[in-house]
Structure formats: C-alpha cells, structure tokens
Amino acid sequence: MAEFYSNSSVLETPSNSSAAQQTVFQYCRDMPAGFMFYLSLQFINLFLGIPANLMVLWFIHKSKSDSSTSDIFILHLAVLDTMFCLMPPLEVINIMYLNTSNILTALSFFYGVKDCSLLFLSCICLDRYMAVRHPITFTELKDRRHRAVCAAVVWLITLAYALARCVGKFPNFEKTFVVMILATFAIMVFCNISILSALRQSGPGRDEMHPVKKKAFKMVLIILAIIVFNYLPPVALFPFKQYFVPDLFICYIAYFAFGFMDISSSIQPMLYLSREKLSNFCPCKFQMCGCTTEQEVST
C-alpha cells in the first residue's frame, strides 16, 4: 500500500494502482487547500525554525555553566527540530513532482524522528513538574547524570521507531504513533495543569498570589495554550481516522492537523529564547514547561 508522507504513517492512500503512482498534488488536485496550508507552515519552519533552533543550541552552549537542569532535554529537542526543519525542499519534491521509494524512505525516517520529539518535550514537562510539585526529590536528583541516560534512551527509541517506519512492513504501525501522541499529550497537559495549580496557591498569610508567582503562572498558562494549539488537532482527530472519508482525511484533515503539530519546531525555540526577556522581571528560568526552581512555589 503506497503512502503519502506528511509526518506519519497514518497517511495511507487507498490501495489501488492508480493512487499508488500519483503524487499528493495529483491525488488531491481537487482539494489542494490542505497540503498548501501544510507546506506554508513547513517553509516557516525552514526560514524561522532553523535559525531559532541554532540560536537555542548556541545559547545553551554559551550558558553551560549555569543552565537549568532540563536544558539537556531542550538541547536534544533543538537538534531534532533542526533536522526536521531541513526537510521542506525534499517534501515539496515528493508532494508536487515525485513519489519514489527513495524519497519516501528518507521522509519516513525524518518524520519518524519528528514524531518522537514529543518524548523529549514530555521529559521537559516532567522535569518541571518534579521541580515545582516535588522539590525535595528534585533537589536530590538535580545532577545531570540520570537526565543524560534518559536522553540516550529517548534517542534509542527514536531511532528504532524511525527505522521501523522506513521498513514499513509492520501491520497497523500507525497505531503506535496514535498511542504515543495520546500518551505524551496527556503527560504534558497533566504536568502543566499541576504546575498551574501549585503556582495558584497563595503563601501562608497571603490572600493574593505573590507577584513573581503570578508572572510565572501567566507564562505556564501560555505554554499550556501552545501545547494544546500544537497537539490537540492530531490528538482529537487521528484516533477517529476510520470514521472519515479516506480522501477527505488524506487531503484535508491530516495535513491541517500535522501543520499545527509541525509548526511547533519554530514555536518551541522561540518560546525558549523569550525567557531572556522574561528574566528581566522574573528570577525564574522558564523552559518549555514551567518554572525551574521550587523557591517561587513556596514563596
């Protein structure tokens, strides 16, 4: 069964010979809005995401001596997103002109890598959750050794998943992606809501939230909104793929959903870099999923 890759193996064309030989442009020529929207966002990643992620890598390298504990996960996420942001030219060739096995294999691998970026983002969220909700345990585990091990494990899972996608012979393999995005989305939302709940609590003898915590609360709320914006469309739509008309799902729904998901490769590094401005009024170092120190929660 031929596949049109837009980021996941959930995009499978009907199993007939004419569809298998067509490009996405030819297959969806009567419904072009979906993949045109998708390609527009992909080129934003190309021109904005690459420099933004390189700046993140440079910043983490420059501030290695005083960087936060979760910077190791952010570094790996930036490397992964930089790789993904290089793909739009090859994808344009695939969508508009060619549908060859070599191009599909390359795209399949890199989109498999991108699928697993959710694992690194979940690690960041869990790290922030531990810092705010379980500060004592977080302090005891503050060394970077176990984070390096976690990052290595995530990369092993990522490479195994990407290679499995290249092989493309595993039955119902697309369900792996659906389960992964549902699980990681639930983890990210849970961690951020828990952080918001902790920040919302007033300190002893206080009727109002501390100003520092109030600013932290607003930032985490923005982060939660961005996570929902990027990942809710595929979470809400992909489990119900079988209920959609195949052509509608392939040409519209999947491309719009993946467009929102993939633009995270630009939004995430921009949010990280914005912490330099935020640090002017808040001592807390903001990452992708909240506040790094437990002091603000207990204030």
PDB file of C-alpha atoms in Angstrom, residues 34-271:
ATOM      1  CA  GLY A  34      -4.780  21.089   2.998  1.00  0.00           C
ATOM      2  CA  PHE A  35      -1.309  20.415   1.639  1.00  0.00           C
ATOM      3  CA  MET A  36      -0.821  24.068   0.593  1.00  0.00           C
ATOM      4  CA  PHE A  37      -1.512  25.124   4.195  1.00  0.00           C
ATOM      5  CA  TYR A  38       0.854  22.412   5.386  1.00  0.00           C
ATOM      6  CA  LEU A  39       3.662  23.435   3.033  1.00  0.00           C
ATOM      7  CA  SER A  40       3.283  27.081   4.061  1.00  0.00           C
ATOM      8  CA  LEU A  41       3.903  26.158   7.686  1.00  0.00           C
ATOM      9  CA  GLN A  42       6.774  23.889   6.713  1.00  0.00           C
ATOM     10  CA  PHE A  43       8.547  26.765   4.972  1.00  0.00           C
ATOM     11  CA  ILE A  44       8.053  28.868   8.091  1.00  0.00           C
ATOM     12  CA  ASN A  45       9.960  26.092   9.850  1.00  0.00           C
ATOM     13  CA  LEU A  46      12.659  26.247   7.185  1.00  0.00           C
ATOM     14  CA  PHE A  47      13.249  30.006   7.420  1.00  0.00           C
ATOM     15  CA  LEU A  48      12.371  30.609  11.087  1.00  0.00           C
ATOM     16  CA  GLY A  49      12.781  27.267  12.812  1.00  0.00           C
ATOM     17  CA  ILE A  50      16.363  26.583  11.696  1.00  0.00           C
ATOM     18  CA  PRO A  51      17.866  29.886  12.924  1.00  0.00           C
ATOM     19  CA  ALA A  52      15.747  29.771  16.091  1.00  0.00           C
ATOM     20  CA  ASN A  53      16.883  26.243  16.979  1.00  0.00           C
ATOM     21  CA  LEU A  54      20.507  27.085  16.173  1.00  0.00           C
ATOM     22  CA  MET A  55      20.234  30.075  18.500  1.00  0.00           C
ATOM     23  CA  VAL A  56      18.907  27.776  21.223  1.00  0.00           C
ATOM     24  CA  LEU A  57      21.872  25.437  20.733  1.00  0.00           C
ATOM     25  CA  TRP A  58      24.277  28.380  20.845  1.00  0.00           C
ATOM     26  CA  PHE A  59      22.633  29.825  23.943  1.00  0.00           C
ATOM     27  CA  ILE A  60      22.735  26.524  25.849  1.00  0.00           C
ATOM     28  CA  HIS A  61      26.393  26.038  24.873  1.00  0.00           C
ATOM     29  CA  LYS A  62      27.243  29.574  25.972  1.00  0.00           C
ATOM     30  CA  SER A  63      25.448  29.287  29.312  1.00  0.00           C
ATOM     31  CA  LYS A  64      26.505  25.703  30.018  1.00  0.00           C
ATOM     32  CA  SER A  65      27.885  26.610  33.425  1.00  0.00           C
ATOM     33  CA  ASP A  66      24.593  27.971  34.793  1.00  0.00           C
ATOM     34  CA  SER A  67      21.974  26.415  32.557  1.00  0.00           C
ATOM     35  CA  SER A  68      18.947  24.754  34.091  1.00  0.00           C
ATOM     36  CA  THR A  69      18.711  21.023  34.653  1.00  0.00           C
ATOM     37  CA  SER A  70      16.256  20.435  31.792  1.00  0.00           C
ATOM     38  CA  ASP A  71      18.476  22.217  29.258  1.00  0.00           C
ATOM     39  CA  ILE A  72      19.891  18.818  28.311  1.00  0.00           C
ATOM     40  CA  PHE A  73      16.450  17.797  27.024  1.00  0.00           C
ATOM     41  CA  ILE A  74      15.956  21.157  25.302  1.00  0.00           C
ATOM     42  CA  LEU A  75      19.331  20.761  23.594  1.00  0.00           C
ATOM     43  CA  HIS A  76      18.394  17.375  22.154  1.00  0.00           C
ATOM     44  CA  LEU A  77      14.966  18.674  21.159  1.00  0.00           C
ATOM     45  CA  ALA A  78      16.608  21.577  19.300  1.00  0.00           C
ATOM     46  CA  VAL A  79      18.926  19.171  17.449  1.00  0.00           C
ATOM     47  CA  LEU A  80      15.970  17.027  16.454  1.00  0.00           C
ATOM     48  CA  ASP A  81      13.879  20.015  15.333  1.00  0.00           C
ATOM     49  CA  THR A  82      16.791  21.431  13.320  1.00  0.00           C
ATOM     50  CA  MET A  83      16.986  18.147  11.414  1.00  0.00           C
ATOM     51  CA  PHE A  84      13.259  18.233  10.781  1.00  0.00           C
ATOM     52  CA  CYS A  85      13.266  21.864   9.587  1.00  0.00           C
ATOM     53  CA  LEU A  86      15.640  20.913   6.754  1.00  0.00           C
ATOM     54  CA  MET A  87      13.027  18.678   5.132  1.00  0.00           C
ATOM     55  CA  PRO A  88      10.614  21.076   3.286  1.00  0.00           C
ATOM     56  CA  PRO A  89      12.522  21.157  -0.056  1.00  0.00           C
ATOM     57  CA  LEU A  90      12.545  17.376  -0.233  1.00  0.00           C
ATOM     58  CA  GLU A  91       8.906  17.245   0.769  1.00  0.00           C
ATOM     59  CA  VAL A  92       7.920  19.718  -1.961  1.00  0.00           C
ATOM     60  CA  ILE A  93       9.565  17.406  -4.481  1.00  0.00           C
ATOM     61  CA  ASN A  94       7.608  14.481  -3.056  1.00  0.00           C
ATOM     62  CA  ILE A  95       4.252  16.260  -2.898  1.00  0.00           C
ATOM     63  CA  MET A  96       4.422  18.142  -6.180  1.00  0.00           C
ATOM     64  CA  TYR A  97       6.557  16.091  -8.548  1.00  0.00           C
ATOM     65  CA  LEU A  98       7.854  12.680  -7.471  1.00  0.00           C
ATOM     66  CA  ASN A  99       6.552   9.791  -5.403  1.00  0.00           C
ATOM     67  CA  THR A 100       9.577   7.499  -5.479  1.00  0.00           C
ATOM     68  CA  SER A 101      10.594   4.928  -2.908  1.00  0.00           C
ATOM     69  CA  ASN A 102      13.936   6.626  -2.147  1.00  0.00           C
ATOM     70  CA  ILE A 103      12.325   9.957  -1.299  1.00  0.00           C
ATOM     71  CA  LEU A 104       9.581   8.251   0.707  1.00  0.00           C
ATOM     72  CA  THR A 105      12.166   6.301   2.700  1.00  0.00           C
ATOM     73  CA  ALA A 106      14.127   9.451   3.557  1.00  0.00           C
ATOM     74  CA  LEU A 107      10.977  11.332   4.524  1.00  0.00           C
ATOM     75  CA  SER A 108       9.725   8.377   6.517  1.00  0.00           C
ATOM     76  CA  PHE A 109      12.908   8.317   8.604  1.00  0.00           C
ATOM     77  CA  PHE A 110      12.988  12.034   9.369  1.00  0.00           C
ATOM     78  CA  TYR A 111       9.286  12.185  10.105  1.00  0.00           C
ATOM     79  CA  GLY A 112       9.735   9.237  12.435  1.00  0.00           C
ATOM     80  CA  VAL A 113      12.367  11.297  14.234  1.00  0.00           C
ATOM     81  CA  LYS A 114       9.961  14.236  14.415  1.00  0.00           C
ATOM     82  CA  ASP A 115       7.167  12.041  15.774  1.00  0.00           C
ATOM     83  CA  CYS A 116       9.385  11.206  18.741  1.00  0.00           C
ATOM     84  CA  SER A 117      10.139  14.847  19.573  1.00  0.00           C
ATOM     85  CA  LEU A 118       7.101  14.558  21.827  1.00  0.00           C
ATOM     86  CA  LEU A 119       9.157  12.268  24.075  1.00  0.00           C
ATOM     87  CA  PHE A 120      11.776  14.971  24.714  1.00  0.00           C
ATOM     88  CA  LEU A 121       9.070  17.561  25.286  1.00  0.00           C
ATOM     89  CA  SER A 122       7.425  15.228  27.795  1.00  0.00           C
ATOM     90  CA  CYS A 123      10.766  14.852  29.594  1.00  0.00           C
ATOM     91  CA  ILE A 124      10.984  18.642  29.904  1.00  0.00           C
ATOM     92  CA  CYS A 125       7.461  18.808  31.279  1.00  0.00           C
ATOM     93  CA  LEU A 126       8.129  16.026  33.794  1.00  0.00           C
ATOM     94  CA  ASP A 127      11.355  17.736  34.886  1.00  0.00           C
ATOM     95  CA  ARG A 128       9.477  20.994  35.543  1.00  0.00           C
ATOM     96  CA  TYR A 129       6.686  19.108  37.280  1.00  0.00           C
ATOM     97  CA  MET A 130       9.175  17.500  39.683  1.00  0.00           C
ATOM     98  CA  ALA A 131      10.832  20.873  40.365  1.00  0.00           C
ATOM     99  CA  VAL A 132       7.538  22.504  41.362  1.00  0.00           C
ATOM    100  CA  ARG A 133       5.466  19.694  42.878  1.00  0.00           C
ATOM    101  CA  HIS A 134       8.224  17.565  44.431  1.00  0.00           C
ATOM    102  CA  PRO A 135      11.110  19.985  45.147  1.00  0.00           C
ATOM    103  CA  ILE A 136      12.873  17.756  47.688  1.00  0.00           C
ATOM    104  CA  THR A 137      13.051  14.808  45.304  1.00  0.00           C
ATOM    105  CA  PHE A 138      14.010  17.164  42.510  1.00  0.00           C
ATOM    106  CA  THR A 139      16.906  18.563  44.567  1.00  0.00           C
ATOM    107  CA  GLU A 140      18.153  15.061  45.333  1.00  0.00           C
ATOM    108  CA  LEU A 141      18.105  14.215  41.613  1.00  0.00           C
ATOM    109  CA  LYS A 142      19.484  17.536  40.428  1.00  0.00           C
ATOM    110  CA  ASP A 143      22.649  16.110  38.920  1.00  0.00           C
ATOM    111  CA  ARG A 144      22.619  15.664  35.136  1.00  0.00           C
ATOM    112  CA  ARG A 145      23.655  12.010  35.024  1.00  0.00           C
ATOM    113  CA  HIS A 146      20.188  10.498  35.031  1.00  0.00           C
ATOM    114  CA  ARG A 147      18.987  13.115  32.523  1.00  0.00           C
ATOM    115  CA  ALA A 148      21.759  12.106  30.129  1.00  0.00           C
ATOM    116  CA  VAL A 149      20.675   8.479  30.492  1.00  0.00           C
ATOM    117  CA  CYS A 150      17.048   9.449  29.823  1.00  0.00           C
ATOM    118  CA  ALA A 151      18.101  11.410  26.729  1.00  0.00           C
ATOM    119  CA  ALA A 152      20.083   8.418  25.442  1.00  0.00           C
ATOM    120  CA  VAL A 153      17.096   6.113  25.975  1.00  0.00           C
ATOM    121  CA  VAL A 154      14.818   8.539  24.111  1.00  0.00           C
ATOM    122  CA  TRP A 155      17.247   8.655  21.185  1.00  0.00           C
ATOM    123  CA  LEU A 156      17.355   4.844  21.050  1.00  0.00           C
ATOM    124  CA  ILE A 157      13.555   4.742  20.972  1.00  0.00           C
ATOM    125  CA  THR A 158      13.526   7.496  18.339  1.00  0.00           C
ATOM    126  CA  LEU A 159      15.980   5.738  16.018  1.00  0.00           C
ATOM    127  CA  ALA A 160      14.228   2.390  16.452  1.00  0.00           C
ATOM    128  CA  TYR A 161      10.855   3.981  15.671  1.00  0.00           C
ATOM    129  CA  ALA A 162      12.223   5.871  12.644  1.00  0.00           C
ATOM    130  CA  LEU A 163      13.909   2.761  11.232  1.00  0.00           C
ATOM    131  CA  ALA A 164      10.736   0.742  11.767  1.00  0.00           C
ATOM    132  CA  ARG A 165       8.853   3.343   9.752  1.00  0.00           C
ATOM    133  CA  CYS A 166      11.421   3.041   6.956  1.00  0.00           C
ATOM    134  CA  VAL A 167      10.875  -0.706   6.799  1.00  0.00           C
ATOM    135  CA  GLY A 168       7.131  -0.106   6.598  1.00  0.00           C
ATOM    136  CA  LYS A 169       6.177  -3.783   6.936  1.00  0.00           C
ATOM    137  CA  PHE A 170       4.693  -3.772  10.410  1.00  0.00           C
ATOM    138  CA  PRO A 171       0.907  -4.215  10.429  1.00  0.00           C
ATOM    139  CA  ASN A 172      -1.081  -1.373  11.988  1.00  0.00           C
ATOM    140  CA  PHE A 173       2.136   0.518  12.723  1.00  0.00           C
ATOM    141  CA  GLU A 174       0.281   3.842  12.534  1.00  0.00           C
ATOM    142  CA  LYS A 175      -1.402   2.940  15.821  1.00  0.00           C
ATOM    143  CA  THR A 176       1.994   3.305  17.519  1.00  0.00           C
ATOM    144  CA  PHE A 177       2.035   6.982  16.626  1.00  0.00           C
ATOM    145  CA  VAL A 178      -1.558   7.479  17.755  1.00  0.00           C
ATOM    146  CA  VAL A 179      -0.859   5.842  21.134  1.00  0.00           C
ATOM    147  CA  MET A 180       2.359   7.838  21.561  1.00  0.00           C
ATOM    148  CA  ILE A 181       0.797  11.219  20.847  1.00  0.00           C
ATOM    149  CA  LEU A 182      -2.171  10.491  23.097  1.00  0.00           C
ATOM    150  CA  ALA A 183       0.090   9.425  25.987  1.00  0.00           C
ATOM    151  CA  THR A 184       2.583  12.290  25.657  1.00  0.00           C
ATOM    152  CA  PHE A 185      -0.172  14.873  25.244  1.00  0.00           C
ATOM    153  CA  ALA A 186      -1.806  13.621  28.445  1.00  0.00           C
ATOM    154  CA  ILE A 187       1.541  13.826  30.289  1.00  0.00           C
ATOM    155  CA  MET A 188       2.245  17.366  29.091  1.00  0.00           C
ATOM    156  CA  VAL A 189      -1.222  18.650  29.959  1.00  0.00           C
ATOM    157  CA  PHE A 190      -1.162  16.960  33.371  1.00  0.00           C
ATOM    158  CA  CYS A 191       2.269  18.398  34.241  1.00  0.00           C
ATOM    159  CA  ASN A 192       1.365  21.938  33.226  1.00  0.00           C
ATOM    160  CA  ILE A 193      -2.014  21.889  34.981  1.00  0.00           C
ATOM    161  CA  SER A 194      -0.291  20.603  38.133  1.00  0.00           C
ATOM    162  CA  ILE A 195       2.277  23.404  37.908  1.00  0.00           C
ATOM    163  CA  LEU A 196      -0.506  25.959  37.445  1.00  0.00           C
ATOM    164  CA  SER A 197      -2.312  24.558  40.470  1.00  0.00           C
ATOM    165  CA  ALA A 198       0.823  24.867  42.613  1.00  0.00           C
ATOM    166  CA  LEU A 199       1.554  28.407  41.436  1.00  0.00           C
ATOM    167  CA  ARG A 200      -2.035  29.470  42.055  1.00  0.00           C
ATOM    168  CA  GLN A 201      -1.832  28.663  45.756  1.00  0.00           C
ATOM    169  CA  SER A 202      -1.131  31.682  47.955  1.00  0.00           C
ATOM    170  CA  GLY A 203       1.622  31.541  50.517  1.00  0.00           C
ATOM    171  CA  PRO A 204       0.993  31.445  54.308  1.00  0.00           C
ATOM    172  CA  GLY A 205      -0.754  34.599  55.474  1.00  0.00           C
ATOM    173  CA  ARG A 206      -1.376  35.821  51.932  1.00  0.00           C
ATOM    174  CA  ASP A 207      -4.730  36.426  50.283  1.00  0.00           C
ATOM    175  CA  GLU A 208      -3.291  37.125  46.839  1.00  0.00           C
ATOM    176  CA  MET A 209      -0.770  35.363  44.655  1.00  0.00           C
ATOM    177  CA  HIS A 210       2.824  36.567  45.001  1.00  0.00           C
ATOM    178  CA  PRO A 211       3.767  38.837  42.047  1.00  0.00           C
ATOM    179  CA  VAL A 212       6.597  36.523  40.984  1.00  0.00           C
ATOM    180  CA  LYS A 213       4.300  33.506  41.079  1.00  0.00           C
ATOM    181  CA  LYS A 214       1.638  35.469  39.211  1.00  0.00           C
ATOM    182  CA  LYS A 215       4.036  36.138  36.340  1.00  0.00           C
ATOM    183  CA  ALA A 216       5.154  32.510  36.411  1.00  0.00           C
ATOM    184  CA  PHE A 217       1.515  31.418  36.319  1.00  0.00           C
ATOM    185  CA  LYS A 218       0.849  33.516  33.205  1.00  0.00           C
ATOM    186  CA  MET A 219       3.895  32.067  31.463  1.00  0.00           C
ATOM    187  CA  VAL A 220       2.960  28.453  32.212  1.00  0.00           C
ATOM    188  CA  LEU A 221      -0.585  29.189  31.066  1.00  0.00           C
ATOM    189  CA  ILE A 222       0.824  30.434  27.742  1.00  0.00           C
ATOM    190  CA  ILE A 223       2.914  27.275  27.478  1.00  0.00           C
ATOM    191  CA  LEU A 224      -0.141  25.098  28.101  1.00  0.00           C
ATOM    192  CA  ALA A 225      -2.106  27.016  25.469  1.00  0.00           C
ATOM    193  CA  ILE A 226       0.694  26.481  22.926  1.00  0.00           C
ATOM    194  CA  ILE A 227       0.842  22.753  23.679  1.00  0.00           C
ATOM    195  CA  VAL A 228      -2.920  22.470  23.176  1.00  0.00           C
ATOM    196  CA  PHE A 229      -2.693  24.542  19.967  1.00  0.00           C
ATOM    197  CA  ASN A 230       0.067  22.368  18.505  1.00  0.00           C
ATOM    198  CA  TYR A 231      -1.043  18.903  19.566  1.00  0.00           C
ATOM    199  CA  LEU A 232      -4.781  18.883  20.214  1.00  0.00           C
ATOM    200  CA  PRO A 233      -5.765  18.634  16.485  1.00  0.00           C
ATOM    201  CA  PRO A 234      -3.946  15.309  15.864  1.00  0.00           C
ATOM    202  CA  VAL A 235      -4.938  14.035  19.311  1.00  0.00           C
ATOM    203  CA  ALA A 236      -8.599  14.812  18.640  1.00  0.00           C
ATOM    204  CA  LEU A 237      -8.707  13.587  15.031  1.00  0.00           C
ATOM    205  CA  PHE A 238      -6.319  10.696  14.394  1.00  0.00           C
ATOM    206  CA  PRO A 239      -7.939   8.139  16.731  1.00  0.00           C
ATOM    207  CA  PHE A 240     -11.105   8.516  14.639  1.00  0.00           C
ATOM    208  CA  LYS A 241      -9.474   8.138  11.220  1.00  0.00           C
ATOM    209  CA  GLN A 242     -11.729   5.233  10.241  1.00  0.00           C
ATOM    210  CA  TYR A 243     -14.834   7.413  10.548  1.00  0.00           C
ATOM    211  CA  PHE A 244     -13.683   9.890   7.878  1.00  0.00           C
ATOM    212  CA  VAL A 245     -13.941   9.567   4.115  1.00  0.00           C
ATOM    213  CA  PRO A 246     -10.399   8.488   3.023  1.00  0.00           C
ATOM    214  CA  ASP A 247      -9.890  11.296   0.503  1.00  0.00           C
ATOM    215  CA  LEU A 248     -11.091  13.909   2.987  1.00  0.00           C
ATOM    216  CA  PHE A 249      -8.768  12.582   5.680  1.00  0.00           C
ATOM    217  CA  ILE A 250      -5.713  12.396   3.404  1.00  0.00           C
ATOM    218  CA  CYS A 251      -6.120  15.721   1.608  1.00  0.00           C
ATOM    219  CA  TYR A 252      -7.590  17.915   4.336  1.00  0.00           C
ATOM    220  CA  ILE A 253      -7.719  16.642   7.887  1.00  0.00           C
ATOM    221  CA  ALA A 254      -4.281  15.039   8.180  1.00  0.00           C
ATOM    222  CA  TYR A 255      -2.436  17.919   6.512  1.00  0.00           C
ATOM    223  CA  PHE A 256      -4.124  20.558   8.656  1.00  0.00           C
ATOM    224  CA  ALA A 257      -3.533  18.541  11.835  1.00  0.00           C
ATOM    225  CA  PHE A 258       0.126  17.891  11.033  1.00  0.00           C
ATOM    226  CA  GLY A 259       0.595  21.521  10.055  1.00  0.00           C
ATOM    227  CA  PHE A 260      -0.356  22.618  13.582  1.00  0.00           C
ATOM    228  CA  MET A 261       1.831  19.911  15.082  1.00  0.00           C
ATOM    229  CA  ASP A 262       4.920  20.561  12.963  1.00  0.00           C
ATOM    230  CA  ILE A 263       4.975  24.333  13.434  1.00  0.00           C
ATOM    231  CA  SER A 264       5.984  23.522  16.997  1.00  0.00           C
ATOM    232  CA  SER A 265       9.526  23.208  15.626  1.00  0.00           C
ATOM    233  CA  SER A 266       9.513  27.008  15.337  1.00  0.00           C
ATOM    234  CA  ILE A 267       7.276  27.926  18.277  1.00  0.00           C
ATOM    235  CA  GLN A 268       9.205  25.900  20.863  1.00  0.00           C
ATOM    236  CA  PRO A 269      12.638  27.510  20.286  1.00  0.00           C
ATOM    237  CA  MET A 270      11.070  30.992  20.077  1.00  0.00           C
ATOM    238  CA  LEU A 271       9.407  30.399  23.450  1.00  0.00           C
TER     239      LEU A 271
END
